Structures are given as structure tokens and as C-alpha cells.
mmCIF file of C-alpha atoms in Angstrom:
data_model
loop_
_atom_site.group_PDB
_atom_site.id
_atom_site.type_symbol
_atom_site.label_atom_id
_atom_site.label_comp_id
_atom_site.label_asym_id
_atom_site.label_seq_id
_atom_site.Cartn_x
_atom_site.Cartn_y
_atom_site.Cartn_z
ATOM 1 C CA UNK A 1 0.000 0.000 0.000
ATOM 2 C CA UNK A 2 0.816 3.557 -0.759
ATOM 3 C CA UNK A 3 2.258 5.963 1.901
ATOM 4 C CA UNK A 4 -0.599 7.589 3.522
ATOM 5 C CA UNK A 5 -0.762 11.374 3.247
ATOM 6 C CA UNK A 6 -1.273 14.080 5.705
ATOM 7 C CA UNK A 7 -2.605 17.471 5.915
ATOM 8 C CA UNK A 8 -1.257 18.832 9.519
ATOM 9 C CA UNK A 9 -3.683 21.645 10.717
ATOM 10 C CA UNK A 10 -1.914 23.740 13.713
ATOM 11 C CA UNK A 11 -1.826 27.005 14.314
ATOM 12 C CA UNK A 12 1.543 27.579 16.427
ATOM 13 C CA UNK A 13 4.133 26.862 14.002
ATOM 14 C CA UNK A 14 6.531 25.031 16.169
ATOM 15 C CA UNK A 15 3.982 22.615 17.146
ATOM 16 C CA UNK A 16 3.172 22.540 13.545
ATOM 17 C CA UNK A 17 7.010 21.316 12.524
ATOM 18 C CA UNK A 18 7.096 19.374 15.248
ATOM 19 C CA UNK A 19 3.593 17.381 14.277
ATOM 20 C CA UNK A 20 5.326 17.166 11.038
ATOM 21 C CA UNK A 21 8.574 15.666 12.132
ATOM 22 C CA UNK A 22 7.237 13.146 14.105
ATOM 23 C CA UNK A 23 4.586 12.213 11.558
ATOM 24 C CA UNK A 24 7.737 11.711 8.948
ATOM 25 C CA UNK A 25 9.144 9.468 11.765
ATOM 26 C CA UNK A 26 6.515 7.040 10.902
ATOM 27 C CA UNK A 27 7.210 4.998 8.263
ATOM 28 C CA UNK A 28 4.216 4.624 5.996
ATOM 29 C CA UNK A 29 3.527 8.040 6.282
ATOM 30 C CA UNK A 30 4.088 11.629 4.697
ATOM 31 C CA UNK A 31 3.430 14.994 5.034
ATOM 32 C CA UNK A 32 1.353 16.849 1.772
ATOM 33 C CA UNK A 33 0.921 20.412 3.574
ATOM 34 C CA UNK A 34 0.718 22.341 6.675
ATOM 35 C CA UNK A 35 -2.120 24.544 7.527
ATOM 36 C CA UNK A 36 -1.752 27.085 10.270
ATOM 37 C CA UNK A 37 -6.076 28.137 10.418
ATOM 38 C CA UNK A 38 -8.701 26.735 9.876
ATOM 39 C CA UNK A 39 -9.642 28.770 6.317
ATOM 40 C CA UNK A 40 -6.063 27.704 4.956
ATOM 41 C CA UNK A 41 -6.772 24.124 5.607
ATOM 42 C CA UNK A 42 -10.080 24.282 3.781
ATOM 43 C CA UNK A 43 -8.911 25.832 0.846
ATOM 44 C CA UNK A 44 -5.621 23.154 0.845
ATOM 45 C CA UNK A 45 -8.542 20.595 0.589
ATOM 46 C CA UNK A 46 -10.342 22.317 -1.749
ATOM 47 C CA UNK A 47 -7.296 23.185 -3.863
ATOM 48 C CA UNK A 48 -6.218 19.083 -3.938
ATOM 49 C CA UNK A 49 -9.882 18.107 -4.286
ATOM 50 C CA UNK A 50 -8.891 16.067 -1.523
ATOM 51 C CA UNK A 51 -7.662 13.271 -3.711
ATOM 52 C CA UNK A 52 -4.363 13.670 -2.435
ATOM 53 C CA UNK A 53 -4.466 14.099 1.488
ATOM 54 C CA UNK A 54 -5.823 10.485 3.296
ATOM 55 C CA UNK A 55 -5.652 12.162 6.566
ATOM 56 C CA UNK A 56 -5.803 15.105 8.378
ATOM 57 C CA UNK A 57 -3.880 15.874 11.897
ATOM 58 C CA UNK A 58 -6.284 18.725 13.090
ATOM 59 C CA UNK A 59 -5.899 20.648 15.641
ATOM 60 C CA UNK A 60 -9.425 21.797 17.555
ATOM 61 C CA UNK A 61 -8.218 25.348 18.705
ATOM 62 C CA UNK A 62 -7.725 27.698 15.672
ATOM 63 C CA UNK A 63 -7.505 31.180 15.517
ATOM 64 C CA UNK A 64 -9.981 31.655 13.189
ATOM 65 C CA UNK A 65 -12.933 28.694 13.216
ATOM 66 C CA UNK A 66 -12.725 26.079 15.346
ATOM 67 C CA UNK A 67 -11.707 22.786 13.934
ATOM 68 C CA UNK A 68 -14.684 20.951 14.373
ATOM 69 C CA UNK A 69 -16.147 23.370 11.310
ATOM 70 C CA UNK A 70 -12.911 22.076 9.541
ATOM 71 C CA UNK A 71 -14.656 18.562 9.838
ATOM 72 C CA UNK A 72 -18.404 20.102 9.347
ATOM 73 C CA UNK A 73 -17.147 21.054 6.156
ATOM 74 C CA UNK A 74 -15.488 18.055 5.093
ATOM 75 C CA UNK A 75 -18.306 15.860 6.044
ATOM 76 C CA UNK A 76 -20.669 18.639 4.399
ATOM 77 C CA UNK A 77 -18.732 18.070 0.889
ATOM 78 C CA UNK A 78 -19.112 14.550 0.937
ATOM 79 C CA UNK A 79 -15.296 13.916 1.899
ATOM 80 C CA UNK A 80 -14.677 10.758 3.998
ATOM 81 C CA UNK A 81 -10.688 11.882 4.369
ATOM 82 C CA UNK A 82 -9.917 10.571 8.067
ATOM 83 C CA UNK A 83 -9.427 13.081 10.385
ATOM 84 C CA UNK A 84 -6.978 12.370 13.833
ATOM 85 C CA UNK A 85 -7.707 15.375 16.702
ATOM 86 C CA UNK A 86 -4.208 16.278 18.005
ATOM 87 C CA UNK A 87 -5.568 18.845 20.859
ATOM 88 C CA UNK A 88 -6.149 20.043 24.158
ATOM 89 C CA UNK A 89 -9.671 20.706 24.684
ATOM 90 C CA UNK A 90 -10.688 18.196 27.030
ATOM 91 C CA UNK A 91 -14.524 19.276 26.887
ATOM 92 C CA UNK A 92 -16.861 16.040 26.909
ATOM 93 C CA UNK A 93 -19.213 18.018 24.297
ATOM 94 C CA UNK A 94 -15.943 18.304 22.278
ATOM 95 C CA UNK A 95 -15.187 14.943 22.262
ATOM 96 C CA UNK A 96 -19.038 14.041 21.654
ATOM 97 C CA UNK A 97 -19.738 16.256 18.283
ATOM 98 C CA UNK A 98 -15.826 14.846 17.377
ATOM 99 C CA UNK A 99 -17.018 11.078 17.355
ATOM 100 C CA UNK A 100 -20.458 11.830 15.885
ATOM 101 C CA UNK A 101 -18.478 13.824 13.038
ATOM 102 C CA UNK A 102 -15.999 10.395 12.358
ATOM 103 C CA UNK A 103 -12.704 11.759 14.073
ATOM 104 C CA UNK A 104 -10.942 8.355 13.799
ATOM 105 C CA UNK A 105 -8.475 9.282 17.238
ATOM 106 C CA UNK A 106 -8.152 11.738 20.014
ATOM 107 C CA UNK A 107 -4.544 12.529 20.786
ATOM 108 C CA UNK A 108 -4.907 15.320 23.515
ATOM 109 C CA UNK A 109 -1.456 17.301 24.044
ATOM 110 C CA UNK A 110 0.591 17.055 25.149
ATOM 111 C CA UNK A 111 1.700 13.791 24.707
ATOM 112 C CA UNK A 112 5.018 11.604 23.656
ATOM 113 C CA UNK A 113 6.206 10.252 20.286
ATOM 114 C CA UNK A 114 5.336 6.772 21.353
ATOM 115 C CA UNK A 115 1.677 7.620 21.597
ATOM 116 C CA UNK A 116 1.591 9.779 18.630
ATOM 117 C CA UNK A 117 3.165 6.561 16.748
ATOM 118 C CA UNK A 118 0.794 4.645 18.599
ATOM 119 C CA UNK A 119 -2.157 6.338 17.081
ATOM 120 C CA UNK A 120 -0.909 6.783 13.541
ATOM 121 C CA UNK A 121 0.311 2.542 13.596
ATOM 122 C CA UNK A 122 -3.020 1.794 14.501
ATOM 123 C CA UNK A 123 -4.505 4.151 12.063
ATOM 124 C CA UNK A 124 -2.255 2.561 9.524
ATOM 125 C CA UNK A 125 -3.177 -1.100 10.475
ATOM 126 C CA UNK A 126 -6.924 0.193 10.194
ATOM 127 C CA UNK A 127 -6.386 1.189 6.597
ATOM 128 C CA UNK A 128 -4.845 -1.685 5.128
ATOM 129 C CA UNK A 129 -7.674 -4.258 6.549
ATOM 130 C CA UNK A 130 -10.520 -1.108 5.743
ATOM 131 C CA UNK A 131 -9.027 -0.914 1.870
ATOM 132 C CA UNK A 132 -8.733 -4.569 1.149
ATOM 133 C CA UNK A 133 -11.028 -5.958 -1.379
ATOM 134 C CA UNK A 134 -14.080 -8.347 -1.123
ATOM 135 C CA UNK A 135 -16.519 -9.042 2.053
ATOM 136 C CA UNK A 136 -15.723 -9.546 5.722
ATOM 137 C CA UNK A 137 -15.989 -13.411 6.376
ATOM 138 C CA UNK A 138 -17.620 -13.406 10.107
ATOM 139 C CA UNK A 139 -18.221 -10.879 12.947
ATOM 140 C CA UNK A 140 -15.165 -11.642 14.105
ATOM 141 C CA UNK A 141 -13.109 -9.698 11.668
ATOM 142 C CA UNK A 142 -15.592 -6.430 11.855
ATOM 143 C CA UNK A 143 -14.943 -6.779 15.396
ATOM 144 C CA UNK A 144 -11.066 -6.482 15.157
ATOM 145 C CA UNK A 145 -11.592 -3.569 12.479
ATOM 146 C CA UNK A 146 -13.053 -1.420 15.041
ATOM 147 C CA UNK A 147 -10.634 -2.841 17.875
ATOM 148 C CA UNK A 148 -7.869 -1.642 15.658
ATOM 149 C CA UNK A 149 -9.537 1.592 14.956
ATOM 150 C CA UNK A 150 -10.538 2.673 18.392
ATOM 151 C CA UNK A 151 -7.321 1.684 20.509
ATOM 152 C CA UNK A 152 -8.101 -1.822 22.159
ATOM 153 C CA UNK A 153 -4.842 -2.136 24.212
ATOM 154 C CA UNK A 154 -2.272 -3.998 22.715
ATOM 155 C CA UNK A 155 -0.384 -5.015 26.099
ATOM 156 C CA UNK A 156 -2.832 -4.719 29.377
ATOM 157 C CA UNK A 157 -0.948 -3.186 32.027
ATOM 158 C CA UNK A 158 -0.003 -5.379 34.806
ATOM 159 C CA UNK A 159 -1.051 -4.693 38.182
ATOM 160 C CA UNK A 160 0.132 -1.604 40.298
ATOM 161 C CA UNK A 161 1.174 0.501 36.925
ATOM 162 C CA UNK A 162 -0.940 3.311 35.328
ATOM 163 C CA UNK A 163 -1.228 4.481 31.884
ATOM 164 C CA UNK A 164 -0.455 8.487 33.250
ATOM 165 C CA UNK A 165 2.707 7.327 35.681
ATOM 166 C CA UNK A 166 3.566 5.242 31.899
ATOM 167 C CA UNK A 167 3.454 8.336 29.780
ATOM 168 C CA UNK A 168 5.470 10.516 32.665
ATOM 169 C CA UNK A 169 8.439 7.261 32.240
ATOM 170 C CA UNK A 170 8.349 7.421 28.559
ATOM 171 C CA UNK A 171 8.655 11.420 28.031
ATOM 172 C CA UNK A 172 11.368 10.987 30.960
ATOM 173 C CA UNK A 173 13.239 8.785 28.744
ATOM 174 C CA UNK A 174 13.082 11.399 25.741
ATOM 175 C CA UNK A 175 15.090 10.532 22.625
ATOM 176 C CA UNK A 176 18.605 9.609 24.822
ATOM 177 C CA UNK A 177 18.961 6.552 27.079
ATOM 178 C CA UNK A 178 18.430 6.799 30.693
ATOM 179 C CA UNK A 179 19.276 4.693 33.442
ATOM 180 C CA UNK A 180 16.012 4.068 36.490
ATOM 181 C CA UNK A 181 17.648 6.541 38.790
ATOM 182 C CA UNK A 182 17.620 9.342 36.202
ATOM 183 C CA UNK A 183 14.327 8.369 35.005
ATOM 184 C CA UNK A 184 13.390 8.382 38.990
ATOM 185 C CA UNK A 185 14.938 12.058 39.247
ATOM 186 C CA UNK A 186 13.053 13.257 36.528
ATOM 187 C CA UNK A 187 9.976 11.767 37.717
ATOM 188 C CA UNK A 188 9.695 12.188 41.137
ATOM 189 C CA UNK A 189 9.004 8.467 41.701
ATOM 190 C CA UNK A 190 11.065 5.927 43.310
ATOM 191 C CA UNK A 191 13.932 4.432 41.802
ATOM 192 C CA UNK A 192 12.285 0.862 42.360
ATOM 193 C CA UNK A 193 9.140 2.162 40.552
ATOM 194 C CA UNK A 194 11.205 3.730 37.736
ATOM 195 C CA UNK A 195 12.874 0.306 37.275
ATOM 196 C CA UNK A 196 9.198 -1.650 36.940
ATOM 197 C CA UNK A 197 7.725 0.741 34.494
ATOM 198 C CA UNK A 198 11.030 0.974 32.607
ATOM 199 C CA UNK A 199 11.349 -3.290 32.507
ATOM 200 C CA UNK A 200 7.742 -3.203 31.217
ATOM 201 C CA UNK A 201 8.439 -1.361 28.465
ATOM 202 C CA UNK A 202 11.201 -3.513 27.536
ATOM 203 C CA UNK A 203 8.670 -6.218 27.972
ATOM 204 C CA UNK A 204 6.271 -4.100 25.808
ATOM 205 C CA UNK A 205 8.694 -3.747 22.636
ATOM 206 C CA UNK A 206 8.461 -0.097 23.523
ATOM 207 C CA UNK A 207 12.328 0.677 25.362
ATOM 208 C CA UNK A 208 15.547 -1.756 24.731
ATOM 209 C CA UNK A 209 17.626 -1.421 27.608
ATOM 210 C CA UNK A 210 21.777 -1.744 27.680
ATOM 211 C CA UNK A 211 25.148 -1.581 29.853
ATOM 212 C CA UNK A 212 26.265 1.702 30.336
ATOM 213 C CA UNK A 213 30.439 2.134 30.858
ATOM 214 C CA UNK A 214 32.416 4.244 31.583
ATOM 215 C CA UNK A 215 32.047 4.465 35.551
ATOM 216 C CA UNK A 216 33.980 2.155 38.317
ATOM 217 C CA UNK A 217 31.901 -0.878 38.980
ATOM 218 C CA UNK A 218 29.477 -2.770 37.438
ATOM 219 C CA UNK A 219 28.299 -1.302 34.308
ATOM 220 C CA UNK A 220 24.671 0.889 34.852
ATOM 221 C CA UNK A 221 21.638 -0.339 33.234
ATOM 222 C CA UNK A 222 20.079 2.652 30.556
ATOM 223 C CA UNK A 223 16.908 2.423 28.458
ATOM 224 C CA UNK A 224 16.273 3.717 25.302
ATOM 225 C CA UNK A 225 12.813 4.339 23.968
ATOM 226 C CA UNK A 226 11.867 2.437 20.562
#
């Protein structure tokens, strides 16, 4: 399958780069345009006819409109492009008129490039088995469609660990390798607990860990995120 292509819709323009980079971090994907309001995404879309933009990274806050009109309008012209919410209004009513206008994900900021990926992988995986030809054999296969689609957990967390406490580990770990009692400095939490969250995401295909040298004694256990 071809890469999928994105529109990114945010209005600060760091943010904006930085929603672009990681999105080029993915494979499988690639950036068409970046809009910075909600009038210059619309008339991106209207300018490509949206034939060549698969999905749209929208933020909800704009300057000008907010971006649930971007989808009002897309949904208004017929356009079934996907559309991911990267944003930080947390408003239930939000999130309501969002799912009844066919926003495939919620990604509220801020978050780390391992959830971002998260969401995009999924919406990837979604894709392929959404695009394939013929019928769906058995309930079954709907079923994982929408699993896929709507973020049924791929590891369940053991006991005693939390998804927040997870996400507070991961940005710890940033892009550079960190051993549990950095990660435990940076966090706040105990070196003990920074070690179980840290060999979980080993566990979870999510960190690699490694000797670090260089100091007297045993060599230092770091992590890298993956």
C-alpha cells in the first residue's frame, strides 16, 4: 500500500514542525501540507480536491474557526478523508460532536512520540484491513476492524502501573537513554518504581535497555525508547 498522506492543521508553528517531524518518523507516512487556520486548511482541501491528502492531523483550537467546522465542512462536501484530533480541549461536548463527526483518534497534548506513533500505527493497520477488497468473512473480523480503529490495548498493564505514571516514564526517557535513577529524578518516583515501568516497556517492545560504561563498577543499566 501507498504511503498515507497528511494534511497537519496547527496554528503555532513550532507545534506545527514538530507534528510534522514526528509524523515523517513514521514509516508509511508523509506529510502533503501544513495549515496554520482553519480557512487555509479548507482551501488546501479544496485546492487538492482532496484526492491527495488520506488524513488530516487537526488541531481543535484555531484562531480563526474552530476545527470541528474544519470537519463540518469536510463531512458537508461529501469527503470521507480521516481526520486524527491532536488537541487540548478536554470538553466532553468536544469529544461528543468529534465522534459523531468520524474523528478516527483523540490525541490530547501534550503527549510523547510513542503515543503519537501509537495512534498513527493503529490508524495505519486500520487502513490496510478497511481498503482490502471483497466481504468480511464473520463478525469476528468487523470486530477487530473497530478494535484496531478505536485503541483496544495492545499489552494490558499489569497490576500496580498506570497508563499516566507510563506516559510521565516514557517522556522521561526522551530521545537519549536513561538509566532508572535518572528516570526516577526526573519523575519524582522511586527508583524501584522507575525500574518496573522501565522493565515493562522492555517487555512491551516499547524501550531496549543496555550496559552503560564508563564508571567504576558494574556497568549501569540505561533504556532507550523504541
Amino acid at each position: 500500500m501507498s504511503d498515507i498522506r497528511v494534511l497537519v492543521v496547527e496554528d503555532e508553528p513550532l507545534l506545527a514542525e514538530a507534528h510534522k517531524a514526528y509524523t515523517e518518523r513514521v514509516p508509511g507516512f508523509v506529510v502533503v501540507g501544513v495549515a496554520h487556520t482553519a480557512r487555509e486548511a479548507m482551501a488546501a482541501l479544496r485546492h487538492r480536491g482532496g484526492g491527495d491528502v488520506d488524513l488530516v492531523l487537526l488541531d481543535f483550537r484555531l484562531p480563526d474557526l474552530p476545527g470541528l467546522d474544519v470537519c463540518r465542512a469536510l463531512r458537508a462536501a461529501g469527503s470521507s478523508i480521516d481526520v486524527l484530533a491532536v488537541t487540548s480541549a478536554r470538553d466532553l461536548a468536544v469529544v461528543r460532536t468529534a465522534v459523531s463527526l468520524g474523528v478516527t483518534h483523540y490525541l490530547l497534548k501534550p503527549f510523547t512520540f510513542a503515543a503519537f506513533r501509537d495512534k498513527l500505527e493503529r490508524y495505519a493497520e486500520y487502513r490496510r484491513q478497511a481498503l482490502a477488497e471483497g466481504e468480511v468473512a464473520a463478525q469476528h473480523e468487523v470486530d477487530r476492524m473497530f478494535a484496531t480503529l478505536r485503541g483496544a490495548a495492545r499489552h494490558t498493564l499489569p497490576k500496580g502501573l498506570d497508563e499516566q505514571t507510563l506516559n510521565t516514564v516514557l517522556a522521561a526517557l526522551g530521545d537519549g537513554g536513561r538509566s532508572a535513577t535518572e528516570v526516577s529524578l526526573r519523575t519524582g518516583i522511586s527508583r524501584v518504581t522507575a525500574r518496573r515501568y522501565l522493565e515493562y516497556l522492555v517487555s512491551a517492545d516499547r524501550a531496549v535497555r543496555a550496559p552503560r560504561y564508563g564508571t567504576p563498577g558494574r556497568p549501569e543499566v540505561e533504556y532507550r525508547p523504541v
